[in-house]
Amino acid sequence: LEDAAAATPAALLCPAPSPPRPVPVLPRPAPTTKMSSSESSDHPLWDEEEEDDSGVDDILILACLREGSRRRKRKKKFRGSLPGRHNVPRDILGGHDRIYRDYFADQCVYNEKHFRRRFRMSRSLFLRIVSKVEAHDDYFRQKPNAAGVLGASPIQKVVAAFRMLAYGMSADSLDDYVRMGESTIIECLNHFVQAVVEVFGEEYLRAPNAQDTARLMAVNSARGFPGMLGSIDCMHWKWDKCPTAWRGAYTGHKDGPTMILEAVASKDLWIWHSFFGLPGSLNDVNVLRRSPLFQSLTCGTAPQVEYIVNGNKYTMGYYLADGIYPAWATFVKAFSSPQGNKKINFTGAQESAMKDVERAFGVLQARFAMVRGPARLWSKEHLWYIMQACVLLHNMIIEDERDVDEDFNYHQESNGIPVLKPQDYQHRDPFVLENFLKIHQEIEDKSSHERLRDDLVEHLWAIHSSS
């Protein structure tokens, strides 16, 4: 044996290691094929791969969630000065100095006439509004930023808002003069119109009190319309940014979606009643049905009136209206086809006095181009504040520019008119409800409407004959 081993080559005694036997890889079944328990037990390698894949998926999901959280934190933490973002050095204080030198310095560049034309009001009235708004809303106060640098001044912010209202300009077009960003200027506008309505609304958007009613009736009686409180009509404001889903509801006889303003104006163009926000698909009668115009009258809080026309006594004032309005006792309309000299004379006088509200709409749109052009804001609430602020500023300008020799006092004063308490409505007092329905019937009485119009025809013809 030893001799045989010695004669055997070394290669035979110590053979080279054989390569490892390849592990057979089983084909992965289709996702739709469901394996039975016996089949799954026959393929242990498939179970291991499935577990490995699920573990990788979990790791990837956690990594994505962690990265998203890190990005959100970084986005909230850094604002304004981000790498790669351009910050405009606007020189905000320089913008205030320019505005001050142009209009408010002792030796200003532009005089009172230029100021009146560009801001639609006198400088004294403008400064009064600025001081009241600054005291009401902390947003208009000049404050430093995080770096200790002072921001825009109150005058700077109000000038930006006024320029948008007066000229209907875009916010970006004012950047190079007022030295404020586009978003900041829009924010100034929204704060300004809301502050103006909250500060001055009670005085300049009120319904006529007893003194106002007596003065209005005296002025209109001299025009041949005793008992007249004003003229009523509606105006449409085009809504350029109306949402697509609402366009059908807000589109009527005008081109495109609009919002409606119902207003009552007197001879001096003061707007005594404004009701804004209804869709443009409604007509004037639909708006009237939803309007609070006769709310004080039906609740018994309206001032008491009494006047005589052609020998007949009336105790309810009226408004001049066009033909679409209903034949109520509170409206006086012209004849659509007047026959005879008396009716022709009355129709001409009624249409002439009816132009008060149309002139008021024209002056309102001329002063504030924003309500003349299409509205370019999305929020209905912001548009409501803008329209109310324009009406309010319109009334303030009328009061400020009124002739000094005429005794017109528009300040709200207590007139001793009883006001119904909330308990009266909560408990539904039968007397209050009965009186409410009775007044409604009197307002919508067609016979009273025709009788009043016939008396006015005779009254105006008597004036015409005597002259």
XYZ file of C-alpha atoms in Angstrom:
467
model
C 0.000 0.000 0.000
C 2.813 2.334 0.818
C 4.408 1.578 -2.531
C 1.120 2.220 -4.295
C 0.694 5.522 -2.507
C 4.177 6.554 -3.428
C 3.512 5.720 -7.038
C 0.245 7.811 -7.087
C 0.672 11.353 -8.434
C 0.164 14.260 -6.005
C -2.642 15.633 -8.145
C -4.632 12.528 -7.534
C -4.002 12.560 -3.772
C -4.895 16.305 -3.351
C -7.325 17.231 -6.094
C -8.149 20.950 -6.711
C -11.326 22.194 -5.016
C -14.332 21.970 -7.279
C -16.340 25.164 -8.007
C -19.429 25.724 -5.826
C -22.601 24.235 -7.068
C -24.926 26.952 -8.418
C -28.132 27.474 -6.453
C -31.143 27.146 -8.691
C -33.188 30.395 -8.873
C -36.865 29.797 -9.090
C -38.903 32.040 -11.398
C -40.975 34.694 -9.617
C -44.672 34.005 -10.025
C -46.969 36.562 -11.603
C -48.680 38.958 -9.169
C -52.098 37.662 -10.088
C -51.202 34.047 -9.292
C -52.002 33.090 -5.755
C -49.758 30.384 -4.250
C -51.157 27.761 -1.974
C -49.673 26.975 1.391
C -48.051 23.804 0.037
C -46.511 25.673 -2.891
C -45.160 28.428 -0.673
C -43.527 25.866 1.587
C -41.794 24.355 -1.450
C -40.122 27.716 -2.282
C -38.356 29.089 0.789
C -36.149 31.373 -1.300
C -39.175 33.277 -2.587
C -40.292 34.084 0.986
C -36.875 35.521 1.789
C -36.894 37.772 -1.291
C -40.393 39.010 -0.448
C -39.307 39.953 3.065
C -36.200 41.708 1.733
C -38.270 43.775 -0.756
C -40.755 44.871 1.893
C -37.918 45.982 4.137
C -36.416 48.088 1.351
C -39.792 49.672 0.652
C -40.193 50.620 4.297
C -36.761 52.216 4.322
C -37.532 54.238 1.182
C -40.861 55.430 2.591
C -39.250 56.536 5.840
C -36.503 58.338 3.927
C -39.058 60.206 1.808
C -41.076 61.213 4.867
C -37.948 62.419 6.641
C -36.871 64.458 3.615
C -40.340 66.007 3.243
C -40.411 66.966 6.910
C -36.955 68.510 6.621
C -38.046 70.571 3.604
C -41.173 71.816 5.348
C -39.190 72.893 8.379
C -36.672 74.665 6.188
C -39.473 76.425 4.288
C -41.105 77.677 7.495
C -37.843 78.683 9.085
C -36.410 80.795 6.281
C -38.502 83.573 4.793
C -37.466 86.402 2.529
C -33.704 85.978 2.278
C -33.231 82.592 0.693
C -30.151 81.705 -1.323
C -30.872 82.523 -4.948
C -33.821 84.799 -4.187
C -33.536 88.427 -5.240
C -34.487 91.051 -2.655
C -35.380 94.461 -4.065
C -33.732 97.365 -2.186
C -36.755 99.648 -2.548
C -35.638 102.409 -0.178
C -39.002 102.582 1.589
C -38.066 105.647 3.628
C -37.004 107.394 0.448
C -40.472 106.756 -0.961
C -42.039 108.452 2.070
C -39.721 111.435 1.691
C -40.676 111.806 -1.965
C -44.420 111.742 -1.197
C -43.956 114.230 1.636
C -41.993 116.673 -0.535
C -44.517 116.363 -3.363
C -47.727 117.018 -1.418
C -47.309 117.685 2.310
C -44.227 119.860 2.850
C -44.508 123.599 3.504
C -42.991 124.255 0.092
C -44.480 121.228 -1.660
C -44.009 120.528 -5.345
C -47.732 120.223 -6.165
C -50.330 122.665 -4.880
C -53.848 122.084 -3.558
C -55.330 121.960 -7.049
C -53.055 119.106 -8.097
C -53.761 117.285 -4.834
C -57.523 117.642 -5.325
C -57.349 116.230 -8.828
C -55.128 113.258 -7.956
C -56.642 112.286 -4.605
C -60.254 113.375 -5.322
C -60.432 115.399 -2.101
C -58.814 118.264 -0.224
C -55.557 117.831 1.667
C -57.210 118.550 5.024
C -59.813 115.810 4.506
C -57.111 113.378 3.418
C -55.044 114.017 6.546
C -58.149 113.606 8.696
C -58.765 110.184 7.167
C -55.119 109.184 7.660
C -55.152 110.101 11.348
C -58.432 108.266 12.029
C -57.366 105.146 10.155
C -53.977 105.058 11.870
C -55.614 105.309 15.290
C -58.117 102.567 14.439
C -55.884 99.951 12.790
C -52.407 99.192 14.094
C -51.427 98.026 10.605
C -51.033 101.636 9.438
C -48.545 102.600 12.127
C -44.912 102.808 11.107
C -43.028 99.932 12.724
C -39.493 98.534 12.400
C -38.857 95.136 10.880
C -36.725 92.325 12.338
C -33.551 94.139 11.287
C -34.622 97.336 13.062
C -35.313 99.224 9.814
C -38.482 101.339 9.750
C -41.176 100.297 7.304
C -43.698 102.316 5.336
C -45.340 105.330 6.956
C -49.129 105.776 7.411
C -49.263 108.385 4.644
C -47.339 106.051 2.352
C -49.814 103.206 2.879
C -52.912 105.383 2.498
C -51.512 107.032 -0.649
C -51.046 103.587 -2.199
C -54.643 102.616 -1.379
C -56.036 105.926 -2.661
C -54.149 105.662 -5.937
C -55.639 102.234 -6.568
C -59.161 103.472 -5.792
C -58.884 106.737 -7.710
C -57.112 105.523 -10.841
C -57.956 101.816 -10.851
C -54.247 101.093 -11.238
C -52.632 97.736 -10.631
C -50.599 97.357 -7.461
C -47.410 96.649 -9.400
C -47.643 99.967 -11.281
C -47.392 101.873 -7.959
C -44.217 100.135 -6.817
C -41.779 102.627 -8.323
C -43.470 105.634 -6.639
C -44.633 104.507 -3.206
C -41.702 102.046 -2.897
C -43.802 99.134 -1.706
C -44.214 95.627 -3.080
C -47.262 94.476 -5.014
C -48.585 92.172 -2.297
C -48.013 94.859 0.345
C -49.988 97.435 -1.649
C -52.931 95.047 -2.053
C -52.779 94.359 1.675
C -52.828 98.119 2.336
C -55.923 98.483 0.151
C -57.828 95.743 1.982
C -56.912 97.143 5.406
C -57.760 100.695 4.327
C -61.257 100.071 2.953
C -62.189 97.978 5.975
C -60.886 100.595 8.409
C -62.707 103.410 6.594
C -66.031 101.559 6.744
C -65.577 100.698 10.418
C -64.549 104.237 11.434
C -66.836 106.417 9.281
C -69.615 104.025 8.274
C -72.000 104.916 11.086
C -71.935 108.582 10.105
C -71.621 108.538 6.318
C -73.533 105.356 5.428
C -76.530 105.963 7.649
C -80.177 106.204 6.680
C -81.794 109.662 6.924
C -82.688 110.700 10.457
C -85.463 113.144 11.362
C -83.391 116.237 10.519
C -82.185 114.734 7.245
C -85.715 113.748 6.258
C -87.084 117.229 6.942
C -84.304 118.821 4.894
C -84.739 116.396 1.987
C -88.473 117.015 1.859
C -87.964 120.787 1.938
C -85.469 120.680 -0.948
C -87.621 118.385 -3.071
C -90.799 120.314 -2.319
C -89.162 123.347 -3.893
C -88.569 121.217 -7.010
C -92.253 120.312 -7.229
C -92.111 116.923 -5.485
C -93.290 117.299 -1.866
C -92.662 114.149 0.165
C -89.852 112.924 -2.087
C -86.879 111.319 -0.287
C -84.642 110.631 -3.293
C -84.244 108.599 -6.468
C -83.551 104.862 -6.588
C -81.750 102.802 -9.215
C -79.176 100.013 -9.633
C -75.641 99.938 -11.040
C -73.628 96.912 -12.211
C -69.928 96.394 -11.440
C -68.213 93.882 -13.706
C -66.421 91.077 -11.852
C -63.410 90.039 -13.930
C -62.170 87.432 -11.429
C -65.508 85.717 -10.887
C -64.962 81.967 -10.320
C -65.987 79.821 -13.264
C -68.548 77.915 -11.208
C -70.348 81.194 -10.364
C -70.283 82.872 -13.770
C -73.750 81.676 -14.728
C -75.327 83.020 -11.544
C -73.571 86.389 -11.840
C -74.170 86.959 -15.570
C -77.294 88.836 -16.615
C -78.053 91.293 -19.397
C -74.603 92.822 -19.040
C -71.532 91.415 -20.783
C -69.944 89.003 -18.333
C -70.487 88.450 -14.598
C -71.392 91.506 -12.531
C -72.375 92.511 -9.007
C -75.219 94.949 -8.334
C -75.275 98.154 -6.293
C -78.713 99.482 -5.309
C -78.588 103.117 -4.238
C -80.791 106.059 -3.294
C -79.401 109.533 -3.997
C -80.625 113.070 -3.376
C -80.221 116.234 -5.420
C -76.795 117.006 -3.936
C -75.658 113.480 -5.013
C -75.394 112.235 -1.438
C -76.022 108.474 -1.432
C -78.391 107.706 1.439
C -78.803 104.009 0.821
C -76.379 101.463 -0.681
C -76.974 97.744 -0.953
C -74.245 95.831 -2.785
C -73.258 92.265 -3.540
C -76.153 90.494 -5.257
C -75.493 88.569 -8.505
C -75.875 90.384 -11.808
C -78.460 87.891 -13.057
C -81.096 89.561 -10.850
C -83.158 92.510 -12.028
C -84.007 95.626 -10.035
C -87.183 94.115 -8.578
C -85.340 91.005 -7.358
C -82.772 93.242 -5.695
C -85.517 95.340 -4.094
C -87.119 92.233 -2.573
C -83.823 91.439 -0.825
C -82.926 95.022 0.056
C -83.218 96.532 3.560
C -84.483 99.806 2.064
C -87.845 99.714 3.854
C -86.626 97.901 6.954
C -86.808 100.958 9.209
C -90.244 101.800 7.843
C -91.711 98.348 8.471
C -90.095 98.146 11.917
C -91.582 101.473 12.950
C -88.251 103.252 13.446
C -88.382 105.522 10.390
C -88.925 109.265 10.954
C -92.556 110.353 10.773
C -93.436 112.438 7.720
C -96.540 114.354 6.717
C -97.136 116.397 3.586
C -99.995 117.591 1.414
C -100.247 117.190 -2.361
C -103.188 118.648 -4.266
C -105.167 118.991 -1.032
C -104.623 115.372 0.098
C -102.536 114.415 3.118
C -99.895 111.657 2.978
C -97.821 110.136 5.781
C -95.325 108.053 3.836
C -92.394 109.373 1.805
C -91.604 108.109 -1.676
C -88.746 107.595 -4.134
C -88.645 108.345 -7.840
C -88.102 105.142 -9.830
C -88.056 103.916 -13.408
C -90.611 101.672 -15.053
C -89.311 98.306 -13.834
C -90.128 99.022 -10.198
C -93.510 97.872 -8.839
C -96.483 100.197 -8.430
C -96.080 100.702 -4.687
C -97.122 103.638 -2.544
C -93.442 104.388 -1.880
C -92.532 104.773 -5.586
C -93.501 107.390 -8.133
C -92.933 106.378 -11.752
C -93.319 108.238 -15.017
C -95.975 107.393 -17.590
C -94.685 105.065 -20.283
C -96.894 106.716 -22.934
C -98.131 110.045 -21.536
C -101.293 111.444 -23.085
C -102.205 115.083 -22.615
C -100.216 118.114 -21.543
C -100.513 117.399 -17.823
C -99.056 113.908 -18.036
C -96.381 115.004 -20.494
C -95.357 117.784 -18.100
C -95.265 115.361 -15.163
C -93.233 112.763 -17.071
C -90.628 115.337 -18.041
C -90.323 116.609 -14.458
C -90.113 113.079 -13.050
C -87.431 111.979 -15.518
C -85.457 115.152 -14.838
C -85.472 114.647 -11.064
C -84.857 110.927 -11.518
C -81.422 111.720 -12.952
C -80.130 112.492 -9.451
C -79.202 108.866 -8.834
C -77.794 108.454 -12.354
C -75.589 111.501 -11.828
C -74.496 110.092 -8.477
C -73.419 106.858 -10.185
C -71.525 108.840 -12.807
C -69.690 110.974 -10.247
C -68.911 107.906 -8.125
C -67.324 106.134 -11.088
C -65.493 109.280 -12.194
C -63.956 109.777 -8.761
C -63.041 106.142 -8.200
C -62.004 104.422 -11.409
C -61.735 101.101 -9.594
C -65.543 100.752 -9.555
C -65.769 101.934 -13.168
C -63.519 99.212 -14.556
C -63.749 95.469 -13.929
C -63.092 94.181 -10.415
C -59.861 92.173 -10.311
C -60.122 90.646 -6.857
C -61.331 87.180 -5.966
C -62.983 87.769 -2.591
C -66.589 88.995 -2.487
C -65.957 90.354 1.000
C -63.092 92.545 -0.225
C -65.220 93.809 -3.122
C -68.039 94.666 -0.715
C -65.691 96.707 1.458
C -64.268 98.478 -1.602
C -67.703 99.514 -2.864
C -68.874 100.635 0.570
C -65.657 102.603 1.091
C -66.060 104.360 -2.271
C -69.654 105.338 -1.449
C -68.568 106.544 1.984
C -65.655 108.606 0.622
C -67.993 110.012 -2.027
C -70.299 111.299 0.724
C -67.373 112.696 2.708
C -66.198 114.660 -0.329
C -69.706 116.056 -0.889
C -69.869 117.256 2.705
C -66.376 118.742 2.571
C -67.018 120.674 -0.643
C -70.497 121.906 0.199
C -71.131 125.640 -0.048
C -70.563 127.244 3.311
C -73.602 129.508 3.063
C -76.000 126.530 3.087
C -76.945 125.010 6.412
C -76.460 121.296 5.829
C -75.583 119.260 8.884
C -74.960 115.581 8.187
C -73.720 114.652 11.635
C -75.767 111.973 13.342
C -77.793 113.343 16.217
C -80.241 111.764 18.578
C -83.778 112.428 17.385
C -85.777 110.585 20.016
C -87.115 107.973 17.592
C -88.070 104.803 19.492
C -86.080 101.758 18.483
C -87.528 98.282 18.829
C -85.698 96.047 21.266
C -84.494 92.526 20.399
C -87.067 91.100 22.805
C -89.830 92.404 20.554
C -88.641 90.152 17.755
C -87.710 87.186 19.922
C -91.124 86.923 21.556
C -93.033 87.887 18.395
C -95.396 90.322 20.053
C -98.728 90.051 18.183
C -99.070 93.828 18.085
C -95.607 94.255 16.568
C -96.228 91.532 13.995
C -99.628 92.955 13.088
C -98.189 96.432 12.685
C -95.342 95.021 10.585
C -97.741 93.336 8.168
C -99.969 96.405 8.041
C -97.093 98.659 7.003
C -96.047 96.131 4.369
C -99.527 96.251 2.901
C -99.481 100.051 2.903
C -96.118 100.090 1.130
C -97.323 97.759 -1.629
C -100.718 99.446 -2.045
C -101.221 100.066 -5.758
C -104.213 102.366 -5.302
C -102.158 104.702 -3.101
C -99.463 104.727 -5.775
C -101.911 105.785 -8.487
C -103.620 108.368 -6.266
C -100.290 109.957 -5.316
C -99.156 110.116 -8.925
C -102.399 111.731 -10.037
C -102.076 114.334 -7.280
C -98.493 115.060 -8.335
C -99.643 115.490 -11.929
C -102.112 118.162 -10.852
C -99.605 119.758 -8.474
C -96.883 120.089 -11.119
C -99.348 121.354 -13.697
C -100.511 124.051 -11.291
C -96.892 125.132 -10.780
C -96.305 125.108 -14.530
C -99.441 127.138 -15.208
C -98.613 129.743 -12.578
C -95.116 130.249 -13.969
